[in-house]
mmCIF file of C-alpha atoms and ligand atoms in Angstrom:
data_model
loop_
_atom_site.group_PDB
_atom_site.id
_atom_site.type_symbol
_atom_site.label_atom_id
_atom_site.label_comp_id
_atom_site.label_asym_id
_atom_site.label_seq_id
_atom_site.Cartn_x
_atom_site.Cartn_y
_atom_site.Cartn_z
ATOM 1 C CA UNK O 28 20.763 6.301 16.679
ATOM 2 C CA UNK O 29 19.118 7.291 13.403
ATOM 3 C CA UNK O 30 20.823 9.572 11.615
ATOM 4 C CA UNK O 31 18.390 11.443 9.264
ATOM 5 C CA UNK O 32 20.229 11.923 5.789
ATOM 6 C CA UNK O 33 19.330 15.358 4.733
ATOM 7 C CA UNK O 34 19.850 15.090 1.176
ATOM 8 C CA UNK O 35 18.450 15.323 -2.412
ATOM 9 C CA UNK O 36 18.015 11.565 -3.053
ATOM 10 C CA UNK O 37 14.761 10.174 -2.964
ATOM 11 C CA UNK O 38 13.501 7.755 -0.003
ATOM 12 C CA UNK O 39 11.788 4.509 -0.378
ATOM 13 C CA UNK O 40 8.232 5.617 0.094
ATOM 14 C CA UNK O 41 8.588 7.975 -2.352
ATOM 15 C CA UNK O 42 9.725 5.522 -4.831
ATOM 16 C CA UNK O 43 7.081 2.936 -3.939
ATOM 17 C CA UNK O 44 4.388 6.023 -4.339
ATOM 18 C CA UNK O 45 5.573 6.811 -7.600
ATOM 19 C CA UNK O 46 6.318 3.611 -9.233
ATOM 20 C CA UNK O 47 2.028 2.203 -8.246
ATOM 21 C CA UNK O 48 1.379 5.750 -9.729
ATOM 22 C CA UNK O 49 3.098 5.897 -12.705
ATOM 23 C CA UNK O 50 1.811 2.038 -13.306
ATOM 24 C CA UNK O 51 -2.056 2.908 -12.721
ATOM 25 C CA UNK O 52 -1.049 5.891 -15.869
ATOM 26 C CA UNK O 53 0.633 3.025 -18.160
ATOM 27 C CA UNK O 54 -2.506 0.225 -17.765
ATOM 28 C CA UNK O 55 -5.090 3.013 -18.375
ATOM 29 C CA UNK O 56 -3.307 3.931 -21.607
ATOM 30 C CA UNK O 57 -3.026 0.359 -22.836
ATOM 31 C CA UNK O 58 -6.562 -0.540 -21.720
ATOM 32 C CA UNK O 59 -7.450 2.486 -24.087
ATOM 33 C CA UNK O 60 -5.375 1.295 -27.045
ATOM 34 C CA UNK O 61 -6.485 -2.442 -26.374
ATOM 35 C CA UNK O 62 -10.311 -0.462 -26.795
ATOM 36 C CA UNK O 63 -9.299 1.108 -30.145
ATOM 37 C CA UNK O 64 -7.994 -1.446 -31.719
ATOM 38 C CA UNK O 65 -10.379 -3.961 -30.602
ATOM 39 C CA UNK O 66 -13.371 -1.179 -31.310
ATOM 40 C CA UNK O 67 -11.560 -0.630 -34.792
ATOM 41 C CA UNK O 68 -12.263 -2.822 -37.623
ATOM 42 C CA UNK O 69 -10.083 -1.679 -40.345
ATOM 43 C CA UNK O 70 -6.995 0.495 -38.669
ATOM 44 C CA UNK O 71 -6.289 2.547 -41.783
ATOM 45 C CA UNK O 72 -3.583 5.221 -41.517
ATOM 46 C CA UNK O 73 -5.712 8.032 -41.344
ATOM 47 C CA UNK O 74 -7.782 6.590 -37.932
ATOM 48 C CA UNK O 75 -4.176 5.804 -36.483
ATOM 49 C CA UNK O 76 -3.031 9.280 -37.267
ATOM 50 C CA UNK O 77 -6.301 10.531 -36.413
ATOM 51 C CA UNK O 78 -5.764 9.514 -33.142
ATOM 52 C CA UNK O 79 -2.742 10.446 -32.440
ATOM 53 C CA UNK O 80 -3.646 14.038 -33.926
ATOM 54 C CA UNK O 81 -5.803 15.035 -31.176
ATOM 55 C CA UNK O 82 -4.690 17.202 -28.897
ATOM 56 C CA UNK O 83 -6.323 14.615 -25.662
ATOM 57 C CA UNK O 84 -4.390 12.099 -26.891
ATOM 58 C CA UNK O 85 -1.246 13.834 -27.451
ATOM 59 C CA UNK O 86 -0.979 14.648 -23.799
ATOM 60 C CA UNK O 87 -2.204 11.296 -22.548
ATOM 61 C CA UNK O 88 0.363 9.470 -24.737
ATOM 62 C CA UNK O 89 3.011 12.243 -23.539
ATOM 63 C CA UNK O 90 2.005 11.597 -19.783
ATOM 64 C CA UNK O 91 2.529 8.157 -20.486
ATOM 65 C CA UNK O 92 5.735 8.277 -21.821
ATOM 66 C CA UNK O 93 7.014 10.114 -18.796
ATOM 67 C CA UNK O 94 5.483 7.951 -16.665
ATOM 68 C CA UNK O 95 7.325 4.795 -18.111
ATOM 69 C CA UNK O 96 10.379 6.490 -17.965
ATOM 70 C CA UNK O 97 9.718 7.449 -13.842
ATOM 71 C CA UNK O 98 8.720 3.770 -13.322
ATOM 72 C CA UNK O 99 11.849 2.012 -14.931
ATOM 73 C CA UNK O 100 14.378 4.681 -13.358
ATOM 74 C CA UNK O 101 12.838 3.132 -10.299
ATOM 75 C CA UNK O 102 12.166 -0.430 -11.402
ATOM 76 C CA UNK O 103 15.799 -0.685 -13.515
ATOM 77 C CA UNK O 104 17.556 0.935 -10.119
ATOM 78 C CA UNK O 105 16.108 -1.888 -8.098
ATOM 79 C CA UNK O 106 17.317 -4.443 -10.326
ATOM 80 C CA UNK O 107 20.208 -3.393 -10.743
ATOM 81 C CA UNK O 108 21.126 -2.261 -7.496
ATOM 82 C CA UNK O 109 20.181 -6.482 -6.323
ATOM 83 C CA UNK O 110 22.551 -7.898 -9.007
ATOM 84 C CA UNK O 111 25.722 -5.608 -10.339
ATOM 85 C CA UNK O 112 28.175 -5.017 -7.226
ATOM 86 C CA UNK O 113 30.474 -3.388 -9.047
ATOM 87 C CA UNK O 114 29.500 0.250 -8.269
ATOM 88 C CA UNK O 115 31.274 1.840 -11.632
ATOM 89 C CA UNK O 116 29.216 -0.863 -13.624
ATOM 90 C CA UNK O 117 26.122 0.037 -12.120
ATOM 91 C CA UNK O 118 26.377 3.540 -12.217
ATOM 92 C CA UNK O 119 27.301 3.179 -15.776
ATOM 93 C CA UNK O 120 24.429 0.770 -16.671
ATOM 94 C CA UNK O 121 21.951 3.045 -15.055
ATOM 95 C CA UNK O 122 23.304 5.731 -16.737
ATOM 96 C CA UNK O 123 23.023 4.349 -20.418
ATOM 97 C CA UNK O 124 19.442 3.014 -19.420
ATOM 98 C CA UNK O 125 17.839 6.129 -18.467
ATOM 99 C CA UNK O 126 19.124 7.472 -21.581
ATOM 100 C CA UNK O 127 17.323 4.933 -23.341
ATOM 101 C CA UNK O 128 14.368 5.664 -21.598
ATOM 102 C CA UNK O 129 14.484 9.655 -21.803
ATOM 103 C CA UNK O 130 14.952 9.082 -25.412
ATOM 104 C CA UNK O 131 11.571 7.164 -25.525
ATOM 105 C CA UNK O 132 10.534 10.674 -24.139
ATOM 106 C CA UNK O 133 12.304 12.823 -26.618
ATOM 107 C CA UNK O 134 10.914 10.765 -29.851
ATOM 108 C CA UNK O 135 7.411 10.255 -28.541
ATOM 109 C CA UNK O 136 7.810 14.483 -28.097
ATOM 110 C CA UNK O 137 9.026 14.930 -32.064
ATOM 111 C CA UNK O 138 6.951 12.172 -33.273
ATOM 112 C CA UNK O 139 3.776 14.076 -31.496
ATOM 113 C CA UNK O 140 5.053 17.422 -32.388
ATOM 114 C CA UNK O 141 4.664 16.605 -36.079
ATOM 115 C CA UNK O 142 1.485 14.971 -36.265
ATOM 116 C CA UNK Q 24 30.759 -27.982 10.280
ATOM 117 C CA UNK Q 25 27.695 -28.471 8.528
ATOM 118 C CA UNK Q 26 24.488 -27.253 9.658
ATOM 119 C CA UNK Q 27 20.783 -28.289 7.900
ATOM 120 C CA UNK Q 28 19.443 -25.432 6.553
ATOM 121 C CA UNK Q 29 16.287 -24.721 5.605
ATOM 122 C CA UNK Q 30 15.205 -26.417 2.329
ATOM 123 C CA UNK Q 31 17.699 -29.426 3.166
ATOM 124 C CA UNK Q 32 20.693 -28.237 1.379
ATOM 125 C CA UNK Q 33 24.038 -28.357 3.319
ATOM 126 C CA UNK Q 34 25.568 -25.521 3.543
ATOM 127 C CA UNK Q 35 28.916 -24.569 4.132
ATOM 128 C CA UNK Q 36 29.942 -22.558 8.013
ATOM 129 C CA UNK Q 37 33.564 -22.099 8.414
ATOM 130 C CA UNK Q 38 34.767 -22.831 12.160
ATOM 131 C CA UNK Q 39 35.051 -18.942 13.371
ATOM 132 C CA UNK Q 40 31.848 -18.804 13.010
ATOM 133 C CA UNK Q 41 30.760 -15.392 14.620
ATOM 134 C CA UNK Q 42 33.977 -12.986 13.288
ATOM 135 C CA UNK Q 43 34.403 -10.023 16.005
ATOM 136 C CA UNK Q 44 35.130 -6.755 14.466
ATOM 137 C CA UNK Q 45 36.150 -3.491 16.289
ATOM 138 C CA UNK Q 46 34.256 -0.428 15.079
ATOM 139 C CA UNK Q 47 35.318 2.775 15.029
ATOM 140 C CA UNK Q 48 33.710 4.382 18.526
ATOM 141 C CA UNK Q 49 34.766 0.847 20.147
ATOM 142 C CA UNK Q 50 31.395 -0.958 20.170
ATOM 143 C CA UNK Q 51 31.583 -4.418 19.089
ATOM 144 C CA UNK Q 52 30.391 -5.426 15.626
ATOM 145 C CA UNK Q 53 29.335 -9.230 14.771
ATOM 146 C CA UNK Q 54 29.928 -10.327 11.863
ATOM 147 C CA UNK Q 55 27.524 -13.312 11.526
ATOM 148 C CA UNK Q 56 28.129 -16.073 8.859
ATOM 149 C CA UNK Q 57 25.156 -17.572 7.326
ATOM 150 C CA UNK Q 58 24.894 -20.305 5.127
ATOM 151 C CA UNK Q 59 25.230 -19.156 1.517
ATOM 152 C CA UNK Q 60 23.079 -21.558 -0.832
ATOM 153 C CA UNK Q 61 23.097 -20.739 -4.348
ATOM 154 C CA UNK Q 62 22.723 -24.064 -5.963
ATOM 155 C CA UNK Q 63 19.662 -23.341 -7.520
ATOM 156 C CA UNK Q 64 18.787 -26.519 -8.045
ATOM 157 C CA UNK Q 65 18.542 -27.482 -4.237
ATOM 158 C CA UNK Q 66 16.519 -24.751 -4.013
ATOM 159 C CA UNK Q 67 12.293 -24.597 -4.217
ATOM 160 C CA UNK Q 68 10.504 -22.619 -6.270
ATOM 161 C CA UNK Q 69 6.819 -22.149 -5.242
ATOM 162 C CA UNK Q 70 4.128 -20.601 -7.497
ATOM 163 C CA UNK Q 71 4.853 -17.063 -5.546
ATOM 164 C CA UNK Q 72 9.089 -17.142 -5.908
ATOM 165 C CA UNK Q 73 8.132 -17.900 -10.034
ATOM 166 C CA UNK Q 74 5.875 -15.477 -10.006
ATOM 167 C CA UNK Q 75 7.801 -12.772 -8.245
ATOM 168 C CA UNK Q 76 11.131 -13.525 -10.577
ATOM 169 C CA UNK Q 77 8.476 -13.736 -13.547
ATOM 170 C CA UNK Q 78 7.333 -9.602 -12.647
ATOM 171 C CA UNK Q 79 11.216 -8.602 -12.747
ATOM 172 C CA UNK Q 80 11.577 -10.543 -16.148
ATOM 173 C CA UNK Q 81 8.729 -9.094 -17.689
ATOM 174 C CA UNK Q 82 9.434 -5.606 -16.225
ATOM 175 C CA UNK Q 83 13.212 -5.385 -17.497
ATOM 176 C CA UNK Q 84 12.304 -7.458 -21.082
ATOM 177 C CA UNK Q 85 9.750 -4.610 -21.311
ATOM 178 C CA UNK Q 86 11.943 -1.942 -21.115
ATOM 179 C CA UNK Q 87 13.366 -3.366 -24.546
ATOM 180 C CA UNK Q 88 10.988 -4.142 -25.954
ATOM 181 C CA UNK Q 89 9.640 -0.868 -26.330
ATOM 182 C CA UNK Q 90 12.752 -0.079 -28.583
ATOM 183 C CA UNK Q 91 10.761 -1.390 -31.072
ATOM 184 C CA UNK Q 92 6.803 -0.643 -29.883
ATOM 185 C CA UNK Q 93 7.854 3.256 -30.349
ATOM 186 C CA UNK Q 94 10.063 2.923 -33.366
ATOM 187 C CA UNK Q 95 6.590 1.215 -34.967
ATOM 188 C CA UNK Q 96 4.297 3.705 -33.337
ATOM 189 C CA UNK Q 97 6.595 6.591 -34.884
ATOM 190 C CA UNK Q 98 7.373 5.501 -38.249
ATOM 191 C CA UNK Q 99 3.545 4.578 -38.715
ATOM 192 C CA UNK Q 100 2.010 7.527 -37.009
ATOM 193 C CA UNK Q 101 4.394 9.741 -39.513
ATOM 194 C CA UNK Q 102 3.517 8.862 -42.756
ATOM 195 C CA UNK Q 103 1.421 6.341 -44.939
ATOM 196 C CA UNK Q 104 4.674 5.087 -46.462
ATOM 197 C CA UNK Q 105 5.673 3.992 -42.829
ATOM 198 C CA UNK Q 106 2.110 2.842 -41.935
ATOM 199 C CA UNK Q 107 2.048 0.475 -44.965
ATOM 200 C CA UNK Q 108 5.859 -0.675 -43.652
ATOM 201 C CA UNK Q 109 4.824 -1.489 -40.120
ATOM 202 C CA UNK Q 110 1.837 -3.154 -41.567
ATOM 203 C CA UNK Q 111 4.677 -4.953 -43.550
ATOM 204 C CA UNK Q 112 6.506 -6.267 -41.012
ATOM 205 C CA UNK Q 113 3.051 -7.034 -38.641
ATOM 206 C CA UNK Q 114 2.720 -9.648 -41.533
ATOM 207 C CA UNK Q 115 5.900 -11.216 -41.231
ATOM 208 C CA UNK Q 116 6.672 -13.697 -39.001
ATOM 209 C CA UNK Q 117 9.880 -12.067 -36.947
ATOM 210 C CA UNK Q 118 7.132 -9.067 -36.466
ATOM 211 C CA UNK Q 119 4.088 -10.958 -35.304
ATOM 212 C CA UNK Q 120 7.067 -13.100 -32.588
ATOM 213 C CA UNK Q 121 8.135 -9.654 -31.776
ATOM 214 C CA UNK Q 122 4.485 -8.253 -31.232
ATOM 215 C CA UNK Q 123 3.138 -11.476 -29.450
ATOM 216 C CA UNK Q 124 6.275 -11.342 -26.985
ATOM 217 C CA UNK Q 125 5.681 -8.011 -26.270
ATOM 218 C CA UNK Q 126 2.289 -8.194 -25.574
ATOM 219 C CA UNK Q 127 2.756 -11.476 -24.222
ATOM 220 C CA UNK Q 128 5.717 -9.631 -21.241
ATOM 221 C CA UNK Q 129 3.249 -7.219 -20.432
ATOM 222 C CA UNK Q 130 0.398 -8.925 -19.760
ATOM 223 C CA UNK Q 131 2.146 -10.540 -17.403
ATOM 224 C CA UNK Q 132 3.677 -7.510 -15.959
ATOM 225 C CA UNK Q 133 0.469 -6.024 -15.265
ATOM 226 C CA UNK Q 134 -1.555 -8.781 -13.691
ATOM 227 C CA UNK Q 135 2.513 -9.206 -11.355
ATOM 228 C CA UNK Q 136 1.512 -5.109 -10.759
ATOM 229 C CA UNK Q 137 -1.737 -5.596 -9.930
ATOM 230 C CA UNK Q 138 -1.050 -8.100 -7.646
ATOM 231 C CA UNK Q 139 1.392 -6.767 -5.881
ATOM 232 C CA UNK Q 140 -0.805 -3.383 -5.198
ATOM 233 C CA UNK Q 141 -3.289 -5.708 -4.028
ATOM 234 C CA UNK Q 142 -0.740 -7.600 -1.670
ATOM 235 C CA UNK Q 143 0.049 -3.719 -0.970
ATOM 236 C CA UNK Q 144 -3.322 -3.403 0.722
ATOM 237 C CA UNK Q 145 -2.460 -6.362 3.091
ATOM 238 C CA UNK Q 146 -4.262 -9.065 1.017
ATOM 239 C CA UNK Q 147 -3.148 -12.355 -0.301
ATOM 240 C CA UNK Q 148 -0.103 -12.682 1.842
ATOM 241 C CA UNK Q 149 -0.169 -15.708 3.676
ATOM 242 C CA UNK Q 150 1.485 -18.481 2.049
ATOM 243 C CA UNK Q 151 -1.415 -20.514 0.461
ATOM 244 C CA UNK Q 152 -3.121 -16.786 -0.835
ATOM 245 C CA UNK Q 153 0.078 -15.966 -2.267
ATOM 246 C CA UNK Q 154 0.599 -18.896 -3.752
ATOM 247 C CA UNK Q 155 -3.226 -19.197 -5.125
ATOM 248 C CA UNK Q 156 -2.816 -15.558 -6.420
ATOM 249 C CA UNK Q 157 0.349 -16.939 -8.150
ATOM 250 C CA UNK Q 158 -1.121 -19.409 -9.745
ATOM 251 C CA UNK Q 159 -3.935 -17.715 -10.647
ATOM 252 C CA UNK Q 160 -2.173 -14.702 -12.496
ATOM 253 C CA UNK Q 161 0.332 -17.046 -14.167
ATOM 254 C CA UNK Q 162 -2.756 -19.765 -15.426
ATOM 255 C CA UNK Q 163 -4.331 -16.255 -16.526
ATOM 256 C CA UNK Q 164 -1.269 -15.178 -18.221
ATOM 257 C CA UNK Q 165 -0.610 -18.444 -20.147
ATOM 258 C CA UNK Q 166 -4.831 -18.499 -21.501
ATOM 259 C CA UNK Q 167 -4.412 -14.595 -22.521
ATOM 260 C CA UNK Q 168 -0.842 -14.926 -24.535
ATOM 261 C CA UNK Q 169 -2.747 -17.819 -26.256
ATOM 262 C CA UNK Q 170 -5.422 -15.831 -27.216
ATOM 263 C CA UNK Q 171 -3.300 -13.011 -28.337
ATOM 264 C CA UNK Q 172 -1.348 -15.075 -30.429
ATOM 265 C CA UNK Q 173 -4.060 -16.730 -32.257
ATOM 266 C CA UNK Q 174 -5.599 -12.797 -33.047
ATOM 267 C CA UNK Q 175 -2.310 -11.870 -34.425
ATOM 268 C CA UNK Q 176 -1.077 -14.768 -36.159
HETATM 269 C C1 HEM B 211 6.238 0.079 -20.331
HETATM 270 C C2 HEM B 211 5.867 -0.716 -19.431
HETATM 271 C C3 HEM B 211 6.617 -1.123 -18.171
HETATM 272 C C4 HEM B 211 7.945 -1.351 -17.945
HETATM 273 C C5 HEM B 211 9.101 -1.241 -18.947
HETATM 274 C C6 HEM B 211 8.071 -1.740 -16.556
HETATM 275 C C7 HEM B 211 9.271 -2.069 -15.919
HETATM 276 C C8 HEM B 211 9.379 -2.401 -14.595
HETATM 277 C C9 HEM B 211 10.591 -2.804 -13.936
HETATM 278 C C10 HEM B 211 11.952 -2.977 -14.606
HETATM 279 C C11 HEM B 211 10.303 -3.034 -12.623
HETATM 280 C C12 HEM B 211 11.273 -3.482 -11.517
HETATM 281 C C13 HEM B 211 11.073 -4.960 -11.269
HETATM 282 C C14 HEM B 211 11.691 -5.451 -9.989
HETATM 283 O O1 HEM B 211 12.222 -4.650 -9.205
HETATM 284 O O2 HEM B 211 11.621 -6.657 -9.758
HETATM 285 C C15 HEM B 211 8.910 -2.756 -12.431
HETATM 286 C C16 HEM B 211 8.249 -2.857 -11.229
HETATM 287 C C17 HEM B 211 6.877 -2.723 -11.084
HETATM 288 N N1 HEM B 211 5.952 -2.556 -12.105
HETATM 289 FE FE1 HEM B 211 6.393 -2.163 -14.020
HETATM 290 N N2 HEM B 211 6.828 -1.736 -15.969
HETATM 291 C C18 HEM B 211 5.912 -1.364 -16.934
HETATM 292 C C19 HEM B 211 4.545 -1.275 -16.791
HETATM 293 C C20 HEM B 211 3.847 -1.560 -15.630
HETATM 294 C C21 HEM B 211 2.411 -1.594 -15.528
HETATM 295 C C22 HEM B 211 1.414 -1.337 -16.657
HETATM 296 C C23 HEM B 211 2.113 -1.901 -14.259
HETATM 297 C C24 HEM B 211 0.686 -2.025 -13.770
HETATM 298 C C25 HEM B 211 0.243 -2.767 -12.863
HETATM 299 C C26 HEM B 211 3.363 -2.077 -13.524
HETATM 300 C C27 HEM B 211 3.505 -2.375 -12.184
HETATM 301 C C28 HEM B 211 4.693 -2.505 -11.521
HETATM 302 C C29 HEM B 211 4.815 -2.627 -10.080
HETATM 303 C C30 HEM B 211 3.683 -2.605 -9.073
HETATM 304 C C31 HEM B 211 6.186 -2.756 -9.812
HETATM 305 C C32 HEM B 211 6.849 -2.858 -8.424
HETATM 306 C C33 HEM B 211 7.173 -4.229 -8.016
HETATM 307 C C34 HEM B 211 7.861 -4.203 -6.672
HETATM 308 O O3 HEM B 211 7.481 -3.387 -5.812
HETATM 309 O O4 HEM B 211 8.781 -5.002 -6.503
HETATM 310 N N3 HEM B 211 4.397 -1.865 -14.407
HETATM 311 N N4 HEM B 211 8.360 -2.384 -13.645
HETATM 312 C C1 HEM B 212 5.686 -3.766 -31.380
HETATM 313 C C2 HEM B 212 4.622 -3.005 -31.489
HETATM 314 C C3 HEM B 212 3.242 -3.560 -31.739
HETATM 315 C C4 HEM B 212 2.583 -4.517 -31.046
HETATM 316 C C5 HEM B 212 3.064 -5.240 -29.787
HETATM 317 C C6 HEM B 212 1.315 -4.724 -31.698
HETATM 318 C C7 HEM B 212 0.331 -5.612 -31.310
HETATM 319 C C8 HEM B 212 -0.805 -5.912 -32.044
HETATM 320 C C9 HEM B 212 -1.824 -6.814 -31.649
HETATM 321 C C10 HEM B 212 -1.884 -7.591 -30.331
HETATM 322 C C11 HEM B 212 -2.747 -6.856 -32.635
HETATM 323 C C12 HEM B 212 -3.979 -7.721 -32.658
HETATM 324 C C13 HEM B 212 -5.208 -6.923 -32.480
HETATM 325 C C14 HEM B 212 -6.181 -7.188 -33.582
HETATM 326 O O1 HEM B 212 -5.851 -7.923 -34.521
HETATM 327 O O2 HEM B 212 -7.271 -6.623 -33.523
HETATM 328 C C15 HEM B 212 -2.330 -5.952 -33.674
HETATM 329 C C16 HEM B 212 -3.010 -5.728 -34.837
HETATM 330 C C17 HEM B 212 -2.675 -4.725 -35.730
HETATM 331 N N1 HEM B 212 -1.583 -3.908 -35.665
HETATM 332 FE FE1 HEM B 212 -0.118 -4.007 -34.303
HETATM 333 N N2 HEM B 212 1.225 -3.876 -32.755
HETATM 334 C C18 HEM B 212 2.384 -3.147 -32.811
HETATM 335 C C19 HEM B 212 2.675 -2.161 -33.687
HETATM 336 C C20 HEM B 212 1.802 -1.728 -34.667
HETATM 337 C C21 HEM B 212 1.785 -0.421 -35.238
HETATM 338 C C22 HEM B 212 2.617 0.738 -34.774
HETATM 339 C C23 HEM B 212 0.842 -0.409 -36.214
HETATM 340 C C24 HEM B 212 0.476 0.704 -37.151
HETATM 341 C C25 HEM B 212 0.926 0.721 -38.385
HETATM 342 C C26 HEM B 212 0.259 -1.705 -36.232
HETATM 343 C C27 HEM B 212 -0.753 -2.083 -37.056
HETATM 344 C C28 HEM B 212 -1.631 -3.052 -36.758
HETATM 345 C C29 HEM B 212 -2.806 -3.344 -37.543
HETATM 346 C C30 HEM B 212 -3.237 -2.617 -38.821
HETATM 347 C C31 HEM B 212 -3.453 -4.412 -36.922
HETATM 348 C C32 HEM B 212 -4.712 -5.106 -37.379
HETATM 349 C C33 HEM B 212 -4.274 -6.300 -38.176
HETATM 350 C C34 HEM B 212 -5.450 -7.096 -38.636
HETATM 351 O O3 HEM B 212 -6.585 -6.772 -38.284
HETATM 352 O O4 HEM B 212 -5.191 -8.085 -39.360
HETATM 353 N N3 HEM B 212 0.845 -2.487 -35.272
HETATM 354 N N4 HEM B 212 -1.126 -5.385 -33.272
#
């Protein structure tokens, strides 16, 4: 019998969906910073802040930053979950991960706030 | 007893082999023991198993590495003083290691990505295909991280 867990936690698909989604966001923004500084003879401060300044690439870089910290909640669970047994270790680990990684969030928010 | 398994190694079955456990609504629950091998060494690693432990590498090295991709994109981004500092440490050796590595992890992570959306779609997943693709990504890999290294250095 298959008991259907009625609950907030996400399912597999639903991971799987997100993490290919959240990757296809992450390559196009590094295929567009491999362009600029390929396209980009002399990156002086005022192109790089340039850049950043607009309000396009504000969002895109924003976007991205949320999207790498979706895909390694997902990606750092599954490793994780195949290696640490200990459940108090893992829950910890997880914990002090996706800190890490909503604190790539915050800066990137301050950082883009200012420029 | 000893029993052949798979790649040759011998492993290890105690004699009761199939434990019987009672569950709770009094169906029967097997317990079966399998061979546990995990000398790596008697173990083979084709082009897909490297490749595949290569992808989680990458991925969780990543995840570190961008400790220090944001704390140089936000110190340069915020003023000239930290633009000419990042450009600083770009010049010096422990940054360009630190830059090529990076670089180096995710190029690999994304060609392991886009393979595996590919394999996703239900190609390259027959043994030889998946080992080609392998190959293929990590030969790809290897020529790219050269190149990048020889820009940055
Ligand atoms: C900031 C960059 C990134 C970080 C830190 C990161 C991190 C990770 C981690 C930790 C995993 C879990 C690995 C595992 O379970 O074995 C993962 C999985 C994955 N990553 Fe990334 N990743 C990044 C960028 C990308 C990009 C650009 C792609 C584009 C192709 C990508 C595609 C994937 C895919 C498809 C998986 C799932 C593999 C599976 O289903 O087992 N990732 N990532
Ligand atoms: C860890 C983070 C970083 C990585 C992985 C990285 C990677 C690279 C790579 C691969 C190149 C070679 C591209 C080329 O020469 O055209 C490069 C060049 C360059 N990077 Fe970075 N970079 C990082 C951080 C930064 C930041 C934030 C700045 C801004 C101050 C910066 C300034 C430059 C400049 C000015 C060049 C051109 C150097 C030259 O032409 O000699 N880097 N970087």
């Amino acid at each position: 019998m298959v008991i259907n867990q009625a609950s907030l936690k996400r399912d597999g698909v639903q991971d799987w969906v997100s993490l290919r989604a959240t990757a296809v966001i992450i390559t196009f923004f590094s295929l567009y910073m491999v362009w600029f500084f390929v396209s980009t003879p002399q990156v002086t401060f005022e192109i790089w802040q340039g850049l950043f300044s607009a309000l396009w690439m504000k969002v895109f870089t924003f976007a991205t930053l949320v999207c790498i910290m979706i895909h390694v909640r997902i990606g750092l669970w599954q490793v994780l979950s195949d290696y640490v047994k200990n459940a108090r270790l893992r829950v910890l680990l997880q914990y002090l991960m996706n800190l890490l990684a909503f604190a790539y969030v915050l800066v990137g928010l301050f950082v883009l706030w200012g420029v | 007893m000893n029993r052949e398994t798979a790649d040759g190694a011998q492993g290890e079955i105690s004699d009761d082999e199939n434990s019987t456990l009672q569950g709770s609504n009094g169906q029967q629950i097997v317990k079966k023991q399998r061979p546990v091998n995990l000398q790596l060494n008697t173990i083979s690693f084709p082009p897909a198993a490297i490749s595949s432990i290569l992808h989680r590498v990458t991925g969780v090295a990543l995840f570190f590495a961008l400790i220090f991709v944001i704390w140089a994109w936000a110190v340069s981004v915020s003023s000239a003083e930290g633009f000419d500092m990042v450009v600083e440490c770009m010049n010096g050796v422990l940054g360009k290691l630190i830059a090529i590595g990076t670089v180096s992890a995710f190029i690999y992570h994304l060609l392991g990505g886009l393979r595996h959306m590919v394999m996703d779609m239900g190609h390259w997943e027959e043994m030889q295909s998946g080992n080609n693709s392998a190959r293929i990504i990590i030969g790809l890999w290897i020529v790219l991280t050269v190149l990048v290294g020889v820009v940055v250095w």
